[in-house]
CSV table of N, CA and C in Angstrom, one decimal:
chain,number,residue,atom,x,y,z
A,1,MET,N,-66.9,-116.7,172.1
A,1,MET,CA,-65.6,-116.3,172.2
A,1,MET,C,-65.3,-115.7,173.6
A,2,ALA,N,-66.3,-114.9,174.1
A,2,ALA,CA,-66.1,-114.2,175.4
A,2,ALA,C,-66.0,-115.2,176.5
A,3,SER,N,-66.8,-116.3,176.5
A,3,SER,CA,-66.7,-117.3,177.5
A,3,SER,C,-65.4,-118.1,177.5
A,4,SER,N,-64.9,-118.3,176.3
A,4,SER,CA,-63.6,-119.0,176.1
A,4,SER,C,-62.5,-118.1,176.7
A,5,ARG,N,-62.5,-116.8,176.4
A,5,ARG,CA,-61.5,-115.9,176.9
A,5,ARG,C,-61.6,-115.9,178.4
A,6,ARG,N,-62.8,-115.8,179.0
A,6,ARG,CA,-63.0,-115.8,180.4
A,6,ARG,C,-62.4,-117.1,181.1
A,7,LEU,N,-62.7,-118.2,180.5
A,7,LEU,CA,-62.3,-119.5,181.1
A,7,LEU,C,-60.8,-119.6,181.0
A,8,LEU,N,-60.2,-119.2,179.9
A,8,LEU,CA,-58.7,-119.3,179.8
A,8,LEU,C,-58.1,-118.3,180.7
A,9,ALA,N,-58.6,-117.1,180.9
A,9,ALA,CA,-58.0,-116.2,181.8
A,9,ALA,C,-58.0,-116.7,183.2
A,10,GLN,N,-59.1,-117.4,183.6
A,10,GLN,CA,-59.2,-118.0,184.9
A,10,GLN,C,-58.2,-119.1,185.0
A,11,HIS,N,-58.0,-119.9,184.0
A,11,HIS,CA,-57.1,-121.1,184.0
A,11,HIS,C,-55.7,-120.7,184.2
A,12,ILE,N,-55.3,-119.6,183.6
A,12,ILE,CA,-53.9,-119.1,183.7
A,12,ILE,C,-53.6,-118.1,184.8
A,13,GLY,N,-54.7,-117.7,185.4
A,13,GLY,CA,-54.5,-116.7,186.5
A,13,GLY,C,-54.4,-115.3,186.1
A,14,ALA,N,-54.9,-115.0,184.9
A,14,ALA,CA,-54.9,-113.6,184.4
A,14,ALA,C,-55.8,-112.7,185.3
A,15,ARG,N,-55.5,-111.5,185.5
A,15,ARG,CA,-56.3,-110.6,186.3
A,15,ARG,C,-57.5,-110.1,185.6
A,16,ASN,N,-57.4,-110.1,184.2
A,16,ASN,CA,-58.4,-109.4,183.4
A,16,ASN,C,-58.6,-110.2,182.1
A,17,VAL,N,-59.8,-110.4,181.6
A,17,VAL,CA,-59.9,-111.2,180.3
A,17,VAL,C,-59.3,-110.5,179.2
A,18,ASN,N,-59.0,-109.2,179.2
A,18,ASN,CA,-58.4,-108.5,178.1
A,18,ASN,C,-56.9,-108.8,178.1
A,19,GLU,N,-56.4,-109.5,179.0
A,19,GLU,CA,-55.0,-110.0,179.0
A,19,GLU,C,-54.8,-111.2,178.2
A,20,VAL,N,-55.9,-111.8,177.7
A,20,VAL,CA,-55.9,-113.0,176.9
A,20,VAL,C,-56.0,-112.6,175.4
A,21,ALA,N,-55.1,-113.1,174.6
A,21,ALA,CA,-55.1,-112.9,173.1
A,21,ALA,C,-55.0,-114.2,172.4
A,22,PHE,N,-55.9,-114.4,171.5
A,22,PHE,CA,-55.9,-115.7,170.8
A,22,PHE,C,-55.1,-115.5,169.5
A,23,MET,N,-54.2,-116.4,169.3
A,23,MET,CA,-53.3,-116.4,168.1
A,23,MET,C,-53.4,-117.8,167.4
A,24,LYS,N,-52.8,-117.9,166.3
A,24,LYS,CA,-52.9,-119.2,165.5
A,24,LYS,C,-52.3,-120.4,166.3
A,25,ASN,N,-51.2,-120.2,167.0
A,25,ASN,CA,-50.6,-121.3,167.7
A,25,ASN,C,-49.5,-120.7,168.7
A,26,ALA,N,-48.9,-121.5,169.5
A,26,ALA,CA,-47.9,-121.0,170.4
A,26,ALA,C,-46.7,-120.4,169.7
A,27,THR,N,-46.3,-121.0,168.6
A,27,THR,CA,-45.1,-120.4,167.9
A,27,THR,C,-45.5,-119.0,167.4
A,28,HIS,N,-46.6,-118.8,166.8
A,28,HIS,CA,-47.1,-117.5,166.4
A,28,HIS,C,-47.1,-116.5,167.6
A,29,ALA,N,-47.7,-117.0,168.7
A,29,ALA,CA,-47.8,-116.1,169.9
A,29,ALA,C,-46.4,-115.7,170.4
A,30,LEU,N,-45.5,-116.6,170.4
A,30,LEU,CA,-44.1,-116.3,170.9
A,30,LEU,C,-43.4,-115.4,170.0
A,31,ASN,N,-43.6,-115.5,168.7
A,31,ASN,CA,-43.0,-114.6,167.7
A,31,ASN,C,-43.6,-113.2,167.9
A,32,GLN,N,-44.9,-113.1,168.2
A,32,GLN,CA,-45.5,-111.8,168.4
A,32,GLN,C,-44.9,-111.1,169.6
A,33,VAL,N,-44.6,-111.9,170.7
A,33,VAL,CA,-43.9,-111.4,171.9
A,33,VAL,C,-42.5,-110.9,171.5
A,34,ALA,N,-41.8,-111.7,170.8
A,34,ALA,CA,-40.4,-111.4,170.4
A,34,ALA,C,-40.3,-110.1,169.6
A,35,GLN,N,-41.2,-110.0,168.6
A,35,GLN,CA,-41.2,-108.9,167.7
A,35,GLN,C,-41.9,-107.7,168.2
A,36,GLY,N,-42.7,-107.8,169.3
A,36,GLY,CA,-43.5,-106.7,169.8
A,36,GLY,C,-42.8,-105.9,170.9
A,37,LEU,N,-41.6,-106.4,171.3
A,37,LEU,CA,-40.9,-105.7,172.3
A,37,LEU,C,-39.7,-104.8,171.7
A,38,SER,N,-39.3,-103.8,172.4
A,38,SER,CA,-38.2,-103.0,172.0
A,38,SER,C,-36.9,-103.6,172.4
A,39,TRP,N,-36.0,-103.8,171.5
A,39,TRP,CA,-34.7,-104.4,171.8
A,39,TRP,C,-33.5,-103.5,171.5
A,40,ASN,N,-32.5,-103.6,172.4
A,40,ASN,CA,-31.3,-102.8,172.2
A,40,ASN,C,-30.1,-103.8,172.1
A,41,LYS,N,-29.1,-103.4,171.4
A,41,LYS,CA,-27.9,-104.2,171.3
A,41,LYS,C,-27.4,-104.4,172.7
A,42,GLY,N,-27.0,-105.7,173.0
A,42,GLY,CA,-26.5,-106.0,174.4
A,42,GLY,C,-27.6,-106.5,175.3
A,43,ASP,N,-28.9,-106.3,175.0
A,43,ASP,CA,-29.9,-106.9,175.8
A,43,ASP,C,-29.7,-108.4,175.8
A,44,VAL,N,-30.0,-109.1,177.0
A,44,VAL,CA,-29.8,-110.5,177.1
A,44,VAL,C,-31.2,-111.2,177.2
A,45,ILE,N,-31.2,-112.3,176.4
A,45,ILE,CA,-32.4,-113.2,176.4
A,45,ILE,C,-31.9,-114.6,176.9
A,46,LEU,N,-32.5,-115.1,177.9
A,46,LEU,CA,-32.1,-116.4,178.5
A,46,LEU,C,-33.1,-117.5,178.3
A,47,THR,N,-32.6,-118.6,177.7
A,47,THR,CA,-33.5,-119.8,177.5
A,47,THR,C,-32.7,-121.0,178.1
A,48,THR,N,-33.2,-122.2,177.9
A,48,THR,CA,-32.5,-123.4,178.4
A,48,THR,C,-32.1,-124.3,177.2
A,49,ASP,N,-31.4,-125.3,177.6
A,49,ASP,CA,-30.9,-126.3,176.5
A,49,ASP,C,-32.0,-127.3,176.2
A,50,LYS,N,-33.2,-127.1,176.7
A,50,LYS,CA,-34.3,-128.0,176.4
A,50,LYS,C,-35.5,-127.4,175.6
A,51,GLU,N,-35.2,-126.2,175.0
A,51,GLU,CA,-36.2,-125.5,174.3
A,51,GLU,C,-36.7,-126.1,172.9
A,52,HIS,N,-38.0,-126.0,172.7
A,52,HIS,CA,-38.5,-126.4,171.4
A,52,HIS,C,-38.0,-125.3,170.4
A,53,ASN,N,-37.9,-125.7,169.2
A,53,ASN,CA,-37.4,-124.8,168.1
A,53,ASN,C,-38.1,-123.5,168.1
A,54,SER,N,-39.4,-123.5,168.4
A,54,SER,CA,-40.2,-122.3,168.4
A,54,SER,C,-39.8,-121.3,169.5
A,55,ASN,N,-39.1,-121.8,170.5
A,55,ASN,CA,-38.6,-121.0,171.5
A,55,ASN,C,-37.1,-120.7,171.4
A,56,LEU,N,-36.6,-121.0,170.2
A,56,LEU,CA,-35.2,-120.8,170.0
A,56,LEU,C,-35.0,-119.8,168.8
A,57,VAL,N,-35.7,-120.1,167.7
A,57,VAL,CA,-35.5,-119.3,166.4
A,57,VAL,C,-35.8,-117.8,166.6
A,58,PRO,N,-36.9,-117.5,167.3
A,58,PRO,CA,-37.2,-116.0,167.5
A,58,PRO,C,-36.0,-115.3,168.1
A,59,TRP,N,-35.4,-115.9,169.1
A,59,TRP,CA,-34.3,-115.2,169.8
A,59,TRP,C,-33.0,-115.2,169.0
A,60,LEU,N,-32.8,-116.3,168.2
A,60,LEU,CA,-31.6,-116.3,167.3
A,60,LEU,C,-31.8,-115.2,166.2
A,61,ASP,N,-33.0,-115.0,165.7
A,61,ASP,CA,-33.3,-114.0,164.8
A,61,ASP,C,-33.0,-112.6,165.4
A,62,LEU,N,-33.4,-112.4,166.6
A,62,LEU,CA,-33.2,-111.1,167.3
A,62,LEU,C,-31.7,-110.9,167.5
A,63,GLU,N,-31.0,-112.0,167.7
A,63,GLU,CA,-29.5,-111.9,167.9
A,63,GLU,C,-28.9,-111.3,166.6
A,64,ARG,N,-29.3,-111.8,165.5
A,64,ARG,CA,-28.8,-111.4,164.2
A,64,ARG,C,-29.3,-110.0,163.8
A,65,SER,N,-30.6,-109.7,164.1
A,65,SER,CA,-31.2,-108.4,163.6
A,65,SER,C,-30.9,-107.3,164.5
A,66,HIS,N,-30.9,-107.5,165.8
A,66,HIS,CA,-30.8,-106.4,166.8
A,66,HIS,C,-29.5,-106.4,167.7
A,67,GLY,N,-28.7,-107.5,167.6
A,67,GLY,CA,-27.5,-107.6,168.4
A,67,GLY,C,-27.8,-107.9,169.8
A,68,VAL,N,-28.9,-108.6,170.1
A,68,VAL,CA,-29.1,-109.0,171.5
A,68,VAL,C,-28.2,-110.3,171.7
A,69,ASP,N,-28.0,-110.6,173.0
A,69,ASP,CA,-27.2,-111.7,173.4
A,69,ASP,C,-28.1,-112.8,173.9
A,70,HIS,N,-28.2,-113.9,173.2
A,70,HIS,CA,-29.0,-115.0,173.5
A,70,HIS,C,-28.1,-116.0,174.3
A,71,ARG,N,-28.5,-116.2,175.6
A,71,ARG,CA,-27.8,-117.2,176.5
A,71,ARG,C,-28.6,-118.4,176.7
A,72,VAL,N,-27.9,-119.5,176.8
A,72,VAL,CA,-28.6,-120.8,177.0
A,72,VAL,C,-28.1,-121.4,178.3
A,73,LEU,N,-29.1,-121.6,179.2
A,73,LEU,CA,-28.8,-122.2,180.5
A,73,LEU,C,-28.8,-123.7,180.4
A,74,PRO,N,-27.6,-124.4,180.7
A,74,PRO,CA,-27.6,-125.8,180.6
A,74,PRO,C,-28.3,-126.5,181.8
A,75,SER,N,-28.8,-127.7,181.5
A,75,SER,CA,-29.4,-128.5,182.6
A,75,SER,C,-28.4,-129.0,183.6
A,76,THR,N,-28.8,-129.5,184.7
A,76,THR,CA,-27.9,-130.1,185.7
A,76,THR,C,-27.5,-131.5,185.1
A,77,GLU,N,-26.5,-132.1,185.8
A,77,GLU,CA,-26.0,-133.4,185.5
A,77,GLU,C,-27.2,-134.5,185.5
A,78,GLU,N,-28.2,-134.2,186.4
A,78,GLU,CA,-29.3,-135.1,186.5
A,78,GLU,C,-30.4,-134.8,185.5
A,79,ASN,N,-30.1,-133.9,184.5
A,79,ASN,CA,-31.0,-133.5,183.4
A,79,ASN,C,-32.2,-132.8,183.9
A,80,THR,N,-32.1,-131.9,184.9
A,80,THR,CA,-33.2,-131.1,185.4
A,80,THR,C,-32.8,-129.6,185.3
A,81,PHE,N,-33.8,-128.8,185.5
A,81,PHE,CA,-33.6,-127.3,185.4
A,81,PHE,C,-32.7,-127.0,186.6
A,82,ASP,N,-31.7,-126.2,186.3
A,82,ASP,CA,-30.7,-125.8,187.3
A,82,ASP,C,-31.1,-124.4,187.9
A,83,LEU,N,-31.9,-124.5,188.9
A,83,LEU,CA,-32.4,-123.3,189.6
A,83,LEU,C,-31.3,-122.4,190.1
A,84,GLU,N,-30.3,-123.1,190.7
A,84,GLU,CA,-29.1,-122.3,191.3
A,84,GLU,C,-28.4,-121.5,190.2
A,85,ALA,N,-28.1,-122.2,189.1
A,85,ALA,CA,-27.4,-121.5,188.0
A,85,ALA,C,-28.3,-120.5,187.4
A,86,PHE,N,-29.6,-120.7,187.3
A,86,PHE,CA,-30.6,-119.7,186.8
A,86,PHE,C,-30.5,-118.4,187.7
A,87,GLU,N,-30.6,-118.6,189.0
A,87,GLU,CA,-30.6,-117.5,189.9
A,87,GLU,C,-29.3,-116.7,189.8
A,88,ALA,N,-28.2,-117.5,189.7
A,88,ALA,CA,-26.8,-116.8,189.6
A,88,ALA,C,-26.7,-116.1,188.3
A,89,THR,N,-27.2,-116.7,187.2
A,89,THR,CA,-27.1,-116.0,185.9
A,89,THR,C,-27.9,-114.7,185.9
A,90,CYS,N,-29.1,-114.8,186.5
A,90,CYS,CA,-30.0,-113.6,186.6
A,90,CYS,C,-29.3,-112.5,187.4
A,91,ALA,N,-28.7,-112.9,188.5
A,91,ALA,CA,-28.0,-111.9,189.4
A,91,ALA,C,-26.8,-111.3,188.6
A,92,GLU,N,-26.1,-112.1,188.0
A,92,GLU,CA,-24.9,-111.7,187.2
A,92,GLU,C,-25.3,-110.7,186.1
A,93,LEU,N,-26.3,-111.0,185.4
A,93,LEU,CA,-26.7,-110.2,184.2
A,93,LEU,C,-27.4,-108.9,184.6
A,94,GLY,N,-28.1,-108.9,185.8
A,94,GLY,CA,-28.8,-107.7,186.3
A,94,GLY,C,-29.7,-107.1,185.3
A,95,GLU,N,-29.6,-105.8,185.1
A,95,GLU,CA,-30.5,-105.0,184.2
A,95,GLU,C,-30.3,-105.4,182.7
A,96,ARG,N,-29.2,-106.0,182.4
A,96,ARG,CA,-29.0,-106.4,180.9
A,96,ARG,C,-30.0,-107.5,180.6
A,97,LEU,N,-30.5,-108.3,181.5
A,97,LEU,CA,-31.4,-109.4,181.3
A,97,LEU,C,-32.8,-108.9,181.0
A,98,LYS,N,-33.2,-109.0,179.8
A,98,LYS,CA,-34.5,-108.4,179.4
A,98,LYS,C,-35.6,-109.4,179.2
A,99,MET,N,-35.2,-110.7,178.9
A,99,MET,CA,-36.2,-111.7,178.7
A,99,MET,C,-35.7,-113.1,179.2
A,100,VAL,N,-36.6,-113.8,179.9
A,100,VAL,CA,-36.5,-115.2,180.2
A,100,VAL,C,-37.6,-115.9,179.5
A,101,SER,N,-37.2,-116.8,178.6
A,101,SER,CA,-38.2,-117.6,177.9
A,101,SER,C,-37.9,-119.1,178.1
A,102,VAL,N,-38.6,-119.7,178.9
A,102,VAL,CA,-38.3,-121.1,179.3
A,102,VAL,C,-39.6,-121.9,179.1
A,103,GLY,N,-39.5,-123.1,178.5
A,103,GLY,CA,-40.6,-124.0,178.3
A,103,GLY,C,-41.0,-124.5,179.7
A,104,HIS,N,-42.3,-124.5,180.0
A,104,HIS,CA,-42.8,-124.9,181.3
A,104,HIS,C,-42.6,-126.4,181.4
A,105,VAL,N,-42.8,-127.2,180.3
A,105,VAL,CA,-42.5,-128.6,180.3
A,105,VAL,C,-41.8,-128.9,179.0
A,106,SER,N,-40.7,-129.5,179.1
A,106,SER,CA,-39.9,-129.8,177.8
A,106,SER,C,-40.6,-130.8,177.0
A,107,ASN,N,-40.7,-130.5,175.7
A,107,ASN,CA,-41.3,-131.4,174.7
A,107,ASN,C,-40.3,-132.6,174.4
A,108,LEU,N,-39.0,-132.4,174.8
A,108,LEU,CA,-38.0,-133.4,174.5
A,108,LEU,C,-38.1,-134.6,175.5
A,109,ASP,N,-38.3,-134.3,176.8
A,109,ASP,CA,-38.2,-135.3,177.8
A,109,ASP,C,-39.2,-135.2,179.0
A,110,GLY,N,-40.1,-134.1,178.9
A,110,GLY,CA,-41.1,-134.0,179.9
A,110,GLY,C,-40.6,-133.3,181.2
A,111,VAL,N,-39.3,-132.9,181.3
A,111,VAL,CA,-38.8,-132.2,182.5
A,111,VAL,C,-39.5,-130.9,182.6
A,112,ARG,N,-39.9,-130.6,183.8
A,112,ARG,CA,-40.6,-129.3,184.1
A,112,ARG,C,-39.7,-128.3,184.7
A,113,ALA,N,-39.8,-127.1,184.3
A,113,ALA,CA,-39.1,-126.0,184.8
A,113,ALA,C,-39.9,-125.5,186.0
A,114,PRO,N,-39.2,-125.0,187.1
A,114,PRO,CA,-40.0,-124.5,188.2
A,114,PRO,C,-40.7,-123.2,187.9
A,115,SER,N,-41.7,-122.9,188.6
A,115,SER,CA,-42.5,-121.7,188.4
A,115,SER,C,-41.7,-120.4,188.6
A,116,LYS,N,-40.7,-120.5,189.5
A,116,LYS,CA,-39.9,-119.4,189.9
A,116,LYS,C,-38.9,-119.0,188.8
A,117,THR,N,-39.4,-118.3,187.8
A,117,THR,CA,-38.5,-117.9,186.7
A,117,THR,C,-38.5,-116.4,186.5
A,118,SER,N,-39.1,-115.6,187.4
A,118,SER,CA,-39.1,-114.2,187.2
A,118,SER,C,-39.1,-113.5,188.6
A,119,HIS,N,-38.1,-112.7,188.9
A,119,HIS,CA,-38.1,-112.1,190.2
A,119,HIS,C,-37.6,-110.6,190.1
A,120,ALA,N,-37.4,-110.1,188.9
A,120,ALA,CA,-37.0,-108.8,188.7
A,120,ALA,C,-38.0,-108.0,187.9
A,121,SER,N,-38.3,-106.8,188.3
A,121,SER,CA,-39.3,-106.0,187.7
A,121,SER,C,-38.9,-105.5,186.3
A,122,HIS,N,-37.6,-105.5,186.0
A,122,HIS,CA,-37.2,-105.0,184.7
A,122,HIS,C,-37.2,-106.0,183.6
A,123,MET,N,-37.5,-107.3,184.0
A,123,MET,CA,-37.4,-108.4,183.1
A,123,MET,C,-38.8,-108.8,182.6
A,124,THR,N,-38.8,-109.2,181.3
A,124,THR,CA,-40.0,-109.8,180.7
A,124,THR,C,-39.9,-111.3,180.7
A,125,THR,N,-40.9,-112.0,181.1
A,125,THR,CA,-40.9,-113.5,181.0
A,125,THR,C,-41.9,-114.0,180.0
A,126,ALA,N,-41.5,-115.1,179.3
A,126,ALA,CA,-42.4,-115.7,178.4
A,126,ALA,C,-42.3,-117.2,178.6
A,127,PRO,N,-42.9,-117.7,179.7
A,127,PRO,CA,-42.9,-119.2,179.9
A,127,PRO,C,-43.7,-119.9,178.8
A,128,LEU,N,-43.1,-120.7,178.0
A,128,LEU,CA,-43.8,-121.4,176.9
A,128,LEU,C,-44.6,-122.6,177.5
A,129,CYS,N,-45.9,-122.5,177.5
A,129,CYS,CA,-46.7,-123.5,178.2
A,129,CYS,C,-47.5,-124.4,177.2
A,130,ALA,N,-47.0,-124.6,176.0
A,130,ALA,CA,-47.7,-125.4,175.1
A,130,ALA,C,-47.9,-126.9,175.5
A,131,TRP,N,-47.1,-127.4,176.4
A,131,TRP,CA,-47.2,-128.8,176.8
A,131,TRP,C,-47.6,-128.9,178.2
A,132,MET,N,-48.2,-127.9,178.9
A,132,MET,CA,-48.5,-128.0,180.3
A,132,MET,C,-49.7,-128.8,180.6
A,133,GLY,N,-50.5,-129.0,179.6
A,133,GLY,CA,-51.7,-129.9,179.8
A,133,GLY,C,-52.9,-129.2,180.2
A,134,PRO,N,-54.1,-129.7,179.9
A,134,PRO,CA,-55.4,-129.1,180.1
A,134,PRO,C,-55.7,-129.0,181.6
A,135,ASN,N,-55.2,-129.9,182.4
A,135,ASN,CA,-55.6,-130.0,183.8
A,135,ASN,C,-54.5,-129.4,184.7
A,136,ARG,N,-53.6,-128.7,184.2
A,136,ARG,CA,-52.5,-128.1,185.0
A,136,ARG,C,-52.6,-126.6,184.9
A,137,PRO,N,-53.2,-125.9,185.9
A,137,PRO,CA,-53.3,-124.5,185.8
A,137,PRO,C,-51.9,-123.9,185.8
A,138,HIS,N,-51.7,-122.8,185.1
A,138,HIS,CA,-50.4,-122.1,185.0
A,138,HIS,C,-50.1,-121.5,186.4
A,139,THR,N,-49.0,-121.9,187.0
A,139,THR,CA,-48.6,-121.5,188.3
A,139,THR,C,-47.6,-120.4,188.5
A,140,CYS,N,-47.1,-119.9,187.3
A,140,CYS,CA,-46.1,-118.8,187.4
A,140,CYS,C,-46.7,-117.6,187.9
A,141,PRO,N,-46.0,-116.8,188.7
A,141,PRO,CA,-46.6,-115.5,189.0
A,141,PRO,C,-46.7,-114.6,187.8
A,142,LEU,N,-47.9,-114.2,187.5
A,142,LEU,CA,-48.1,-113.4,186.3
A,142,LEU,C,-48.0,-111.9,186.7
A,143,THR,N,-47.3,-111.2,185.9
A,143,THR,CA,-47.1,-109.7,186.1
A,143,THR,C,-47.5,-109.0,184.8
A,144,SER,N,-47.4,-107.7,184.8
A,144,SER,CA,-47.7,-107.0,183.6
A,144,SER,C,-46.6,-107.2,182.6
A,145,ARG,N,-45.5,-107.9,182.9
A,145,ARG,CA,-44.4,-108.1,182.0
A,145,ARG,C,-44.3,-109.6,181.7
A,146,THR,N,-45.4,-110.4,181.9
A,146,THR,CA,-45.4,-111.8,181.6
A,146,THR,C,-46.3,-112.1,180.4
A,147,SER,N,-45.7,-112.9,179.5
A,147,SER,CA,-46.5,-113.4,178.3
A,147,SER,C,-46.5,-114.9,178.4
A,148,VAL,N,-47.6,-115.6,178.2
A,148,VAL,CA,-47.7,-117.0,178.3
A,148,VAL,C,-48.2,-117.6,177.0
A,149,PRO,N,-47.3,-117.8,176.0
A,149,PRO,CA,-47.7,-118.4,174.8
A,149,PRO,C,-48.0,-119.9,175.1
A,150,THR,N,-49.2,-120.3,174.6
A,150,THR,CA,-49.6,-121.7,174.8
A,150,THR,C,-50.4,-122.2,173.6
A,151,SER,N,-50.8,-123.4,173.6
A,151,SER,CA,-51.5,-124.0,172.5
A,151,SER,C,-52.7,-124.7,173.0
A,152,SER,N,-53.7,-124.8,172.1
A,152,SER,CA,-55.0,-125.5,172.5
A,152,SER,C,-54.9,-127.0,172.1
A,153,HIS,N,-54.0,-127.3,171.1
A,153,HIS,CA,-54.0,-128.7,170.6
A,153,HIS,C,-52.9,-129.5,171.3
A,154,ALA,N,-51.8,-128.9,171.6
A,154,ALA,CA,-50.6,-129.7,172.1
A,154,ALA,C,-50.9,-130.5,173.3
A,155,PRO,N,-51.6,-130.0,174.4
A,155,PRO,CA,-51.8,-130.8,175.6
A,155,PRO,C,-52.6,-132.0,175.3
A,156,PHE,N,-53.4,-132.1,174.3
A,156,PHE,CA,-54.2,-133.2,174.0
A,156,PHE,C,-53.6,-134.3,173.2
A,157,THR,N,-52.3,-134.0,172.7
A,157,THR,CA,-51.6,-135.0,171.9
A,157,THR,C,-50.7,-135.9,172.6
A,158,ARG,N,-50.5,-135.7,173.9
A,158,ARG,CA,-49.6,-136.5,174.7
A,158,ARG,C,-50.3,-137.6,175.4
């Protein structure tokens, strides 16, 4: 177990092996992130229109239970991640934006989101990396406010 934790920490760029937690699957991990944070009415969670159900349901549940505001960033006309709209939305929301949870690679069509999804110290990010593949190291800047729910089986099913 220790060597697995060390190898995974190295693969995702974690600074310490204690930053790696093994869960049942990516859905369970993402739910742990969603339920493990403190939420206030009016906090904003940002996802995209390409999210897997496991990256949608936890935020809809928080919308109902805690009064958070779940926002969905639409894709461009070319069906890609809209980095301009993302940056504008982040700037507009400011401190109200508490979570960005974006799938690293869409399970719907394989479109990849850019690594640049976190640039504010007040914001928590949860890039869902279940489909990123075994040979693609995680390239998002990891901070103390980043969670990377992933899966050990999904990359091998594509």
